[in-house]
Amino acid sequence: MMPFSLRLAASFICVILIAGILPSAASANLIDRPSRQINKLPAKKVYRIAGEKHLPPFSYINKEGKFTGFSVELFRRIADEEGVEFQFYPMNFYEASQALKAGKVDAIMGMKYSAEQSERFQFSEPYFTMADVLIVPKEATADIKNLTDLREKTIVMQEEPASFDLLLNVRRVEFQLALNPRDAFDFLLMERADAFLTNKWTAEFYLKRSGEQDHYRILENIGVPSDFSAVVRPRETELLSMINGSLARMKENGDYQTLYLQWFGLYPDGQLKEMRNWIIVLVILISCAVAVLIFAYLWNKRLQREVARRTAALAEANAQLEVQQQAISEAHAFKTQIIHHMYYGILTFDDTLQLTSLNERAKTMLGIDSQAKVVTEDILRQPHMASILQHYKYFKGRKEEQLFSEEITFEEKGEKRFILCRLIPLYEESGKKNGCLLTLADRSEAKMLEEKLATQEKMRALGQLVAGVAHEIRNPLTSMKTFVDLLPRKYEDPAFRQELVKYVPEALKRMNTIVESLLDYARPKHPQTQKLKAAAFIQSAADIIEPTLKKHRVRLEIQADPQLEVICDPDQLKQVMLNLLLNALDAMEQTEKKQLTIKAAKRKGSGVIQVADTGMGIDSHSALQIFEPFYTTKPHGVGLGLALCYQWIKENHGDLQVETEPGKGTVFTIILPTAEEEGEKK
């Protein structure tokens, strides 16, 4: 960086040179201009010039409603110099481009050069060169330094090809396009964008006008330099030549520099090349003269700063290390407390089965004194623990992960204790075994609760069974008792004897049916299982009930995998299928749509048969009890059909499930083992 004294000297020389250039340039301009104006024709040709109305300080409408700016004043001087009249039309660049295409205007001033626009219009020589900047919130300046930091962010900008082409090089950036810079700046203030792309002078103007200078920052050196030019239609060579010639003369005679100073307060870089060369030579000479004198001083200062910086960094690193050590110590203590106060016992062993750690709960469950130092031999004295660790030795050389679980029982103070032991191999990050983890869970209380719940469930089921039997037998007994009571008085009545002969046998038959169903439910049977082709078996069961289905106008659809084979007792499965089909027929009696669907397929290694109807469905409360004995929703049902079906499927090592919703039908699912499953078990 240039020392302050040298910068001050260079600035002083610049002021002197500028002071010498301005009078001469102004005088030359005043001398040459009248002579040119005398030669002009009195009749002035009128050109329509469009310009962006929201691009201060280049072209904008001020508080008095006047269209002004650097570009506007520059073209007014061109008009005066060339003896023509320019009529200015404020509009945004998009409207201006459309107007120029349609011939409503003759030129557009202040247009950035882009390859896309150059194919449609002709560009004049540039009269201003600048690079775009970003306006970002003050708090975002730490994250946004250059264009690559704009990924995953939203950028608002005026709709113009040059800036858009620049941002296309940044991947995963979102665009918010506005018709003019003022709208784009408003989007930024409303937090609808993360950054605003524009030029430096426009950015400073809107920040100053809005009073938001302290809340936003301008990031420079974001884009490549771009040129401001005038554009005309491809065949407007006369107007283009006039603009180019006038710009060249204004730069030569100093009019351009004067206007530039008026709007921006300094000269453009392109006009200071010669002055810069003299300043560079002067700076080099001065720098060489003082370099020897200040080199040692600067080097010493630099060393002092570096030593101070390194010392501060070392102190900060030491402080952070102490904080990290404290945090690690607290975390270790916290984890140790958690492990020691867990309900489960935890023991870890290394690869040679040497004990490495255990918690207090493990000591209590193994009957070891909490104050004693525990070694591997104390653990191995437990006979069941030794067998579990021996199991780890068996799987030690294998690659696959193994989980061993065993429940051990032992006497403690006259009470049985049930301990669930789980042995889990431990692995390094590379996949090599380096030990094992043994967890102990006391299931004594859970066992006791399970036994109590099982006893309660048996008593509840027995009570419900007895109540169901009593209810079902009471009705036929009542009718029989009535006939017996009336027999001495009405025996001679032929009508009475006819009723007696009709209803008493029916009551006895119903009682016999109930007793036989109850015996079938209570008496265990050994199913005669065999392989069954599911598709053929389902079709045979459907053939039995098909005439009844047609009578009730029920549409039957069967979708069965012809390759599916299940293992079950065919008689029991046929009874289950007929029961489910008849239940479905009863459920669809009051519905308009009568569709019965039977599906059979293999799912997760098992054979699945589904019976689905479009009946009335079952409410959630009844769905929980339909497999219980003597529970029925039918007026004349016994309530043992589904209970027997469930029992038969369970005896065939399967499962019976139901899915239902009132008004939407019911689906019964039968899950049975397949031939492949039986082969794997053997």
PDB file of C-alpha atoms in Angstrom, residues 468-625:
ATOM      1  CA  GLY A 468     -72.401 -67.084  26.119  1.00  0.00           C
ATOM      2  CA  VAL A 469     -73.273 -70.751  26.661  1.00  0.00           C
ATOM      3  CA  ALA A 470     -75.911 -69.842  29.242  1.00  0.00           C
ATOM      4  CA  HIS A 471     -77.418 -67.226  26.940  1.00  0.00           C
ATOM      5  CA  GLU A 472     -77.528 -69.484  23.902  1.00  0.00           C
ATOM      6  CA  ILE A 473     -78.980 -72.523  25.752  1.00  0.00           C
ATOM      7  CA  ARG A 474     -81.503 -70.482  27.754  1.00  0.00           C
ATOM      8  CA  ASN A 475     -83.668 -69.625  24.732  1.00  0.00           C
ATOM      9  CA  PRO A 476     -84.336 -73.244  23.553  1.00  0.00           C
ATOM     10  CA  LEU A 477     -84.760 -74.385  27.163  1.00  0.00           C
ATOM     11  CA  THR A 478     -87.368 -71.676  27.729  1.00  0.00           C
ATOM     12  CA  SER A 479     -89.398 -72.772  24.729  1.00  0.00           C
ATOM     13  CA  MET A 480     -89.115 -76.440  25.778  1.00  0.00           C
ATOM     14  CA  LYS A 481     -90.199 -75.582  29.340  1.00  0.00           C
ATOM     15  CA  THR A 482     -93.236 -73.742  27.962  1.00  0.00           C
ATOM     16  CA  PHE A 483     -94.352 -76.770  25.979  1.00  0.00           C
ATOM     17  CA  VAL A 484     -93.772 -79.072  28.975  1.00  0.00           C
ATOM     18  CA  ASP A 485     -95.904 -76.811  31.209  1.00  0.00           C
ATOM     19  CA  LEU A 486     -98.746 -76.799  28.659  1.00  0.00           C
ATOM     20  CA  LEU A 487     -98.528 -80.531  27.877  1.00  0.00           C
ATOM     21  CA  PRO A 488    -101.002 -81.803  30.624  1.00  0.00           C
ATOM     22  CA  ARG A 489    -103.703 -79.314  29.576  1.00  0.00           C
ATOM     23  CA  LYS A 490    -103.336 -79.258  25.789  1.00  0.00           C
ATOM     24  CA  TYR A 491    -102.144 -82.757  24.988  1.00  0.00           C
ATOM     25  CA  GLU A 492    -105.452 -83.595  23.320  1.00  0.00           C
ATOM     26  CA  ASP A 493    -105.281 -80.452  21.164  1.00  0.00           C
ATOM     27  CA  PRO A 494    -104.018 -81.504  17.679  1.00  0.00           C
ATOM     28  CA  ALA A 495    -102.685 -77.995  16.938  1.00  0.00           C
ATOM     29  CA  PHE A 496    -100.684 -78.035  20.159  1.00  0.00           C
ATOM     30  CA  ARG A 497     -99.207 -81.453  19.395  1.00  0.00           C
ATOM     31  CA  GLN A 498     -98.257 -80.205  15.923  1.00  0.00           C
ATOM     32  CA  GLU A 499     -96.468 -77.184  17.388  1.00  0.00           C
ATOM     33  CA  LEU A 500     -94.798 -79.440  19.994  1.00  0.00           C
ATOM     34  CA  VAL A 501     -93.482 -81.789  17.323  1.00  0.00           C
ATOM     35  CA  LYS A 502     -92.240 -78.827  15.268  1.00  0.00           C
ATOM     36  CA  TYR A 503     -90.471 -76.583  17.831  1.00  0.00           C
ATOM     37  CA  VAL A 504     -89.136 -78.998  20.489  1.00  0.00           C
ATOM     38  CA  PRO A 505     -86.894 -80.941  18.028  1.00  0.00           C
ATOM     39  CA  GLU A 506     -85.667 -77.602  16.587  1.00  0.00           C
ATOM     40  CA  ALA A 507     -84.764 -76.391  20.097  1.00  0.00           C
ATOM     41  CA  LEU A 508     -82.963 -79.660  20.848  1.00  0.00           C
ATOM     42  CA  LYS A 509     -81.140 -79.439  17.507  1.00  0.00           C
ATOM     43  CA  ARG A 510     -80.015 -75.870  18.268  1.00  0.00           C
ATOM     44  CA  MET A 511     -78.768 -76.943  21.711  1.00  0.00           C
ATOM     45  CA  ASN A 512     -76.919 -79.859  20.135  1.00  0.00           C
ATOM     46  CA  THR A 513     -75.338 -77.526  17.544  1.00  0.00           C
ATOM     47  CA  ILE A 514     -74.170 -75.175  20.280  1.00  0.00           C
ATOM     48  CA  VAL A 515     -72.669 -78.017  22.321  1.00  0.00           C
ATOM     49  CA  GLU A 516     -70.919 -79.523  19.269  1.00  0.00           C
ATOM     50  CA  SER A 517     -69.480 -76.118  18.226  1.00  0.00           C
ATOM     51  CA  LEU A 518     -68.331 -75.536  21.777  1.00  0.00           C
ATOM     52  CA  LEU A 519     -66.677 -78.956  21.839  1.00  0.00           C
ATOM     53  CA  ASP A 520     -65.000 -78.250  18.485  1.00  0.00           C
ATOM     54  CA  TYR A 521     -63.692 -74.981  19.881  1.00  0.00           C
ATOM     55  CA  ALA A 522     -62.522 -76.462  23.203  1.00  0.00           C
ATOM     56  CA  ARG A 523     -61.262 -79.845  22.016  1.00  0.00           C
ATOM     57  CA  PRO A 524     -57.861 -79.513  20.319  1.00  0.00           C
ATOM     58  CA  LYS A 525     -57.556 -81.106  16.903  1.00  0.00           C
ATOM     59  CA  HIS A 526     -54.443 -82.029  15.056  1.00  0.00           C
ATOM     60  CA  PRO A 527     -54.755 -80.701  11.509  1.00  0.00           C
ATOM     61  CA  GLN A 528     -53.811 -83.008   8.665  1.00  0.00           C
ATOM     62  CA  THR A 529     -51.664 -80.544   6.721  1.00  0.00           C
ATOM     63  CA  GLN A 530     -50.663 -80.973   3.093  1.00  0.00           C
ATOM     64  CA  LYS A 531     -49.638 -78.894   0.094  1.00  0.00           C
ATOM     65  CA  LEU A 532     -52.480 -77.088  -1.621  1.00  0.00           C
ATOM     66  CA  LYS A 533     -52.555 -75.170  -4.881  1.00  0.00           C
ATOM     67  CA  ALA A 534     -54.145 -71.957  -3.637  1.00  0.00           C
ATOM     68  CA  ALA A 535     -55.777 -70.991  -6.956  1.00  0.00           C
ATOM     69  CA  ALA A 536     -57.490 -74.362  -7.499  1.00  0.00           C
ATOM     70  CA  PHE A 537     -58.591 -74.622  -3.868  1.00  0.00           C
ATOM     71  CA  ILE A 538     -60.144 -71.135  -3.890  1.00  0.00           C
ATOM     72  CA  GLN A 539     -61.981 -71.892  -7.128  1.00  0.00           C
ATOM     73  CA  SER A 540     -63.425 -75.118  -5.649  1.00  0.00           C
ATOM     74  CA  ALA A 541     -64.668 -73.248  -2.562  1.00  0.00           C
ATOM     75  CA  ALA A 542     -66.143 -70.503  -4.743  1.00  0.00           C
ATOM     76  CA  ASP A 543     -67.968 -73.052  -6.916  1.00  0.00           C
ATOM     77  CA  ILE A 544     -69.921 -74.242  -3.872  1.00  0.00           C
ATOM     78  CA  ILE A 545     -71.299 -70.814  -3.050  1.00  0.00           C
ATOM     79  CA  GLU A 546     -71.463 -69.393  -6.589  1.00  0.00           C
ATOM     80  CA  PRO A 547     -75.205 -70.220  -7.152  1.00  0.00           C
ATOM     81  CA  THR A 548     -76.071 -68.359  -3.954  1.00  0.00           C
ATOM     82  CA  LEU A 549     -73.956 -65.395  -5.087  1.00  0.00           C
ATOM     83  CA  LYS A 550     -75.724 -65.241  -8.439  1.00  0.00           C
ATOM     84  CA  LYS A 551     -79.103 -65.416  -6.715  1.00  0.00           C
ATOM     85  CA  HIS A 552     -78.220 -62.346  -4.653  1.00  0.00           C
ATOM     86  CA  ARG A 553     -76.578 -60.607  -7.688  1.00  0.00           C
ATOM     87  CA  VAL A 554     -73.116 -60.544  -6.124  1.00  0.00           C
ATOM     88  CA  ARG A 555     -70.216 -60.107  -8.546  1.00  0.00           C
ATOM     89  CA  LEU A 556     -67.327 -62.470  -7.736  1.00  0.00           C
ATOM     90  CA  GLU A 557     -63.731 -61.743  -8.802  1.00  0.00           C
ATOM     91  CA  ILE A 558     -60.807 -64.117  -8.130  1.00  0.00           C
ATOM     92  CA  GLN A 559     -57.177 -62.997  -8.471  1.00  0.00           C
ATOM     93  CA  ALA A 560     -54.958 -65.933  -7.459  1.00  0.00           C
ATOM     94  CA  ASP A 561     -51.304 -66.687  -8.196  1.00  0.00           C
ATOM     95  CA  PRO A 562     -51.332 -70.071 -10.003  1.00  0.00           C
ATOM     96  CA  GLN A 563     -47.871 -70.935  -8.599  1.00  0.00           C
ATOM     97  CA  LEU A 564     -48.755 -70.292  -4.947  1.00  0.00           C
ATOM     98  CA  GLU A 565     -48.743 -73.406  -2.701  1.00  0.00           C
ATOM     99  CA  VAL A 566     -49.753 -73.248   0.976  1.00  0.00           C
ATOM    100  CA  ILE A 567     -49.414 -75.817   3.776  1.00  0.00           C
ATOM    101  CA  CYS A 568     -52.665 -76.447   5.736  1.00  0.00           C
ATOM    102  CA  ASP A 569     -55.547 -78.845   6.480  1.00  0.00           C
ATOM    103  CA  PRO A 570     -57.834 -78.623   3.404  1.00  0.00           C
ATOM    104  CA  ASP A 571     -61.018 -79.413   5.369  1.00  0.00           C
ATOM    105  CA  GLN A 572     -60.371 -76.738   7.959  1.00  0.00           C
ATOM    106  CA  LEU A 573     -59.347 -74.177   5.318  1.00  0.00           C
ATOM    107  CA  LYS A 574     -62.510 -74.934   3.287  1.00  0.00           C
ATOM    108  CA  GLN A 575     -64.674 -74.366   6.396  1.00  0.00           C
ATOM    109  CA  VAL A 576     -62.861 -71.056   7.000  1.00  0.00           C
ATOM    110  CA  MET A 577     -63.312 -69.925   3.389  1.00  0.00           C
ATOM    111  CA  LEU A 578     -67.034 -70.848   3.309  1.00  0.00           C
ATOM    112  CA  ASN A 579     -67.624 -69.082   6.620  1.00  0.00           C
ATOM    113  CA  LEU A 580     -65.908 -65.904   5.378  1.00  0.00           C
ATOM    114  CA  LEU A 581     -67.796 -65.989   2.048  1.00  0.00           C
ATOM    115  CA  LEU A 582     -71.177 -66.436   3.766  1.00  0.00           C
ATOM    116  CA  ASN A 583     -70.388 -63.630   6.210  1.00  0.00           C
ATOM    117  CA  ALA A 584     -69.479 -61.375   3.269  1.00  0.00           C
ATOM    118  CA  LEU A 585     -72.774 -62.302   1.551  1.00  0.00           C
ATOM    119  CA  ASP A 586     -74.730 -61.328   4.693  1.00  0.00           C
ATOM    120  CA  ALA A 587     -72.789 -58.051   5.019  1.00  0.00           C
ATOM    121  CA  MET A 588     -73.700 -56.997   1.438  1.00  0.00           C
ATOM    122  CA  GLU A 589     -77.410 -57.758   1.769  1.00  0.00           C
ATOM    123  CA  GLN A 590     -78.401 -54.074   2.244  1.00  0.00           C
ATOM    124  CA  THR A 591     -75.772 -52.423  -0.021  1.00  0.00           C
ATOM    125  CA  GLU A 592     -76.221 -51.322  -3.640  1.00  0.00           C
ATOM    126  CA  LYS A 593     -72.760 -52.339  -4.827  1.00  0.00           C
ATOM    127  CA  LYS A 594     -72.220 -56.081  -4.321  1.00  0.00           C
ATOM    128  CA  GLN A 595     -68.609 -56.973  -5.106  1.00  0.00           C
ATOM    129  CA  LEU A 596     -66.794 -59.962  -3.595  1.00  0.00           C
ATOM    130  CA  THR A 597     -63.049 -60.209  -4.326  1.00  0.00           C
ATOM    131  CA  ILE A 598     -60.736 -63.111  -3.450  1.00  0.00           C
ATOM    132  CA  LYS A 599     -56.976 -62.560  -3.855  1.00  0.00           C
ATOM    133  CA  ALA A 600     -54.132 -64.996  -3.271  1.00  0.00           C
ATOM    134  CA  ALA A 601     -50.447 -64.117  -3.549  1.00  0.00           C
ATOM    135  CA  LYS A 602     -47.101 -64.586  -1.880  1.00  0.00           C
ATOM    136  CA  ARG A 603     -46.005 -61.789   0.452  1.00  0.00           C
ATOM    137  CA  LYS A 604     -42.837 -61.720   2.562  1.00  0.00           C
ATOM    138  CA  GLY A 605     -42.380 -65.477   2.177  1.00  0.00           C
ATOM    139  CA  SER A 606     -45.933 -66.398   3.307  1.00  0.00           C
ATOM    140  CA  GLY A 607     -49.110 -67.250   1.434  1.00  0.00           C
ATOM    141  CA  VAL A 608     -51.765 -64.534   1.779  1.00  0.00           C
ATOM    142  CA  ILE A 609     -55.464 -65.074   0.933  1.00  0.00           C
ATOM    143  CA  GLN A 610     -57.752 -62.047   1.147  1.00  0.00           C
ATOM    144  CA  VAL A 611     -61.574 -62.029   1.110  1.00  0.00           C
ATOM    145  CA  ALA A 612     -62.868 -58.480   0.520  1.00  0.00           C
ATOM    146  CA  ASP A 613     -66.504 -57.338   0.327  1.00  0.00           C
ATOM    147  CA  THR A 614     -68.312 -54.043  -0.217  1.00  0.00           C
ATOM    148  CA  GLY A 615     -70.706 -54.573   2.680  1.00  0.00           C
ATOM    149  CA  MET A 616     -71.705 -52.400   5.613  1.00  0.00           C
ATOM    150  CA  GLY A 617     -68.440 -52.887   7.464  1.00  0.00           C
ATOM    151  CA  ILE A 618     -67.897 -53.300  11.215  1.00  0.00           C
ATOM    152  CA  ASP A 619     -67.466 -50.594  13.834  1.00  0.00           C
ATOM    153  CA  SER A 620     -64.131 -50.368  15.670  1.00  0.00           C
ATOM    154  CA  HIS A 621     -65.535 -51.722  18.965  1.00  0.00           C
ATOM    155  CA  SER A 622     -67.022 -54.838  17.356  1.00  0.00           C
ATOM    156  CA  ALA A 623     -63.908 -55.425  15.227  1.00  0.00           C
ATOM    157  CA  LEU A 624     -61.891 -56.010  18.416  1.00  0.00           C
ATOM    158  CA  GLN A 625     -64.249 -58.793  19.581  1.00  0.00           C
TER     159      GLN A 625
END
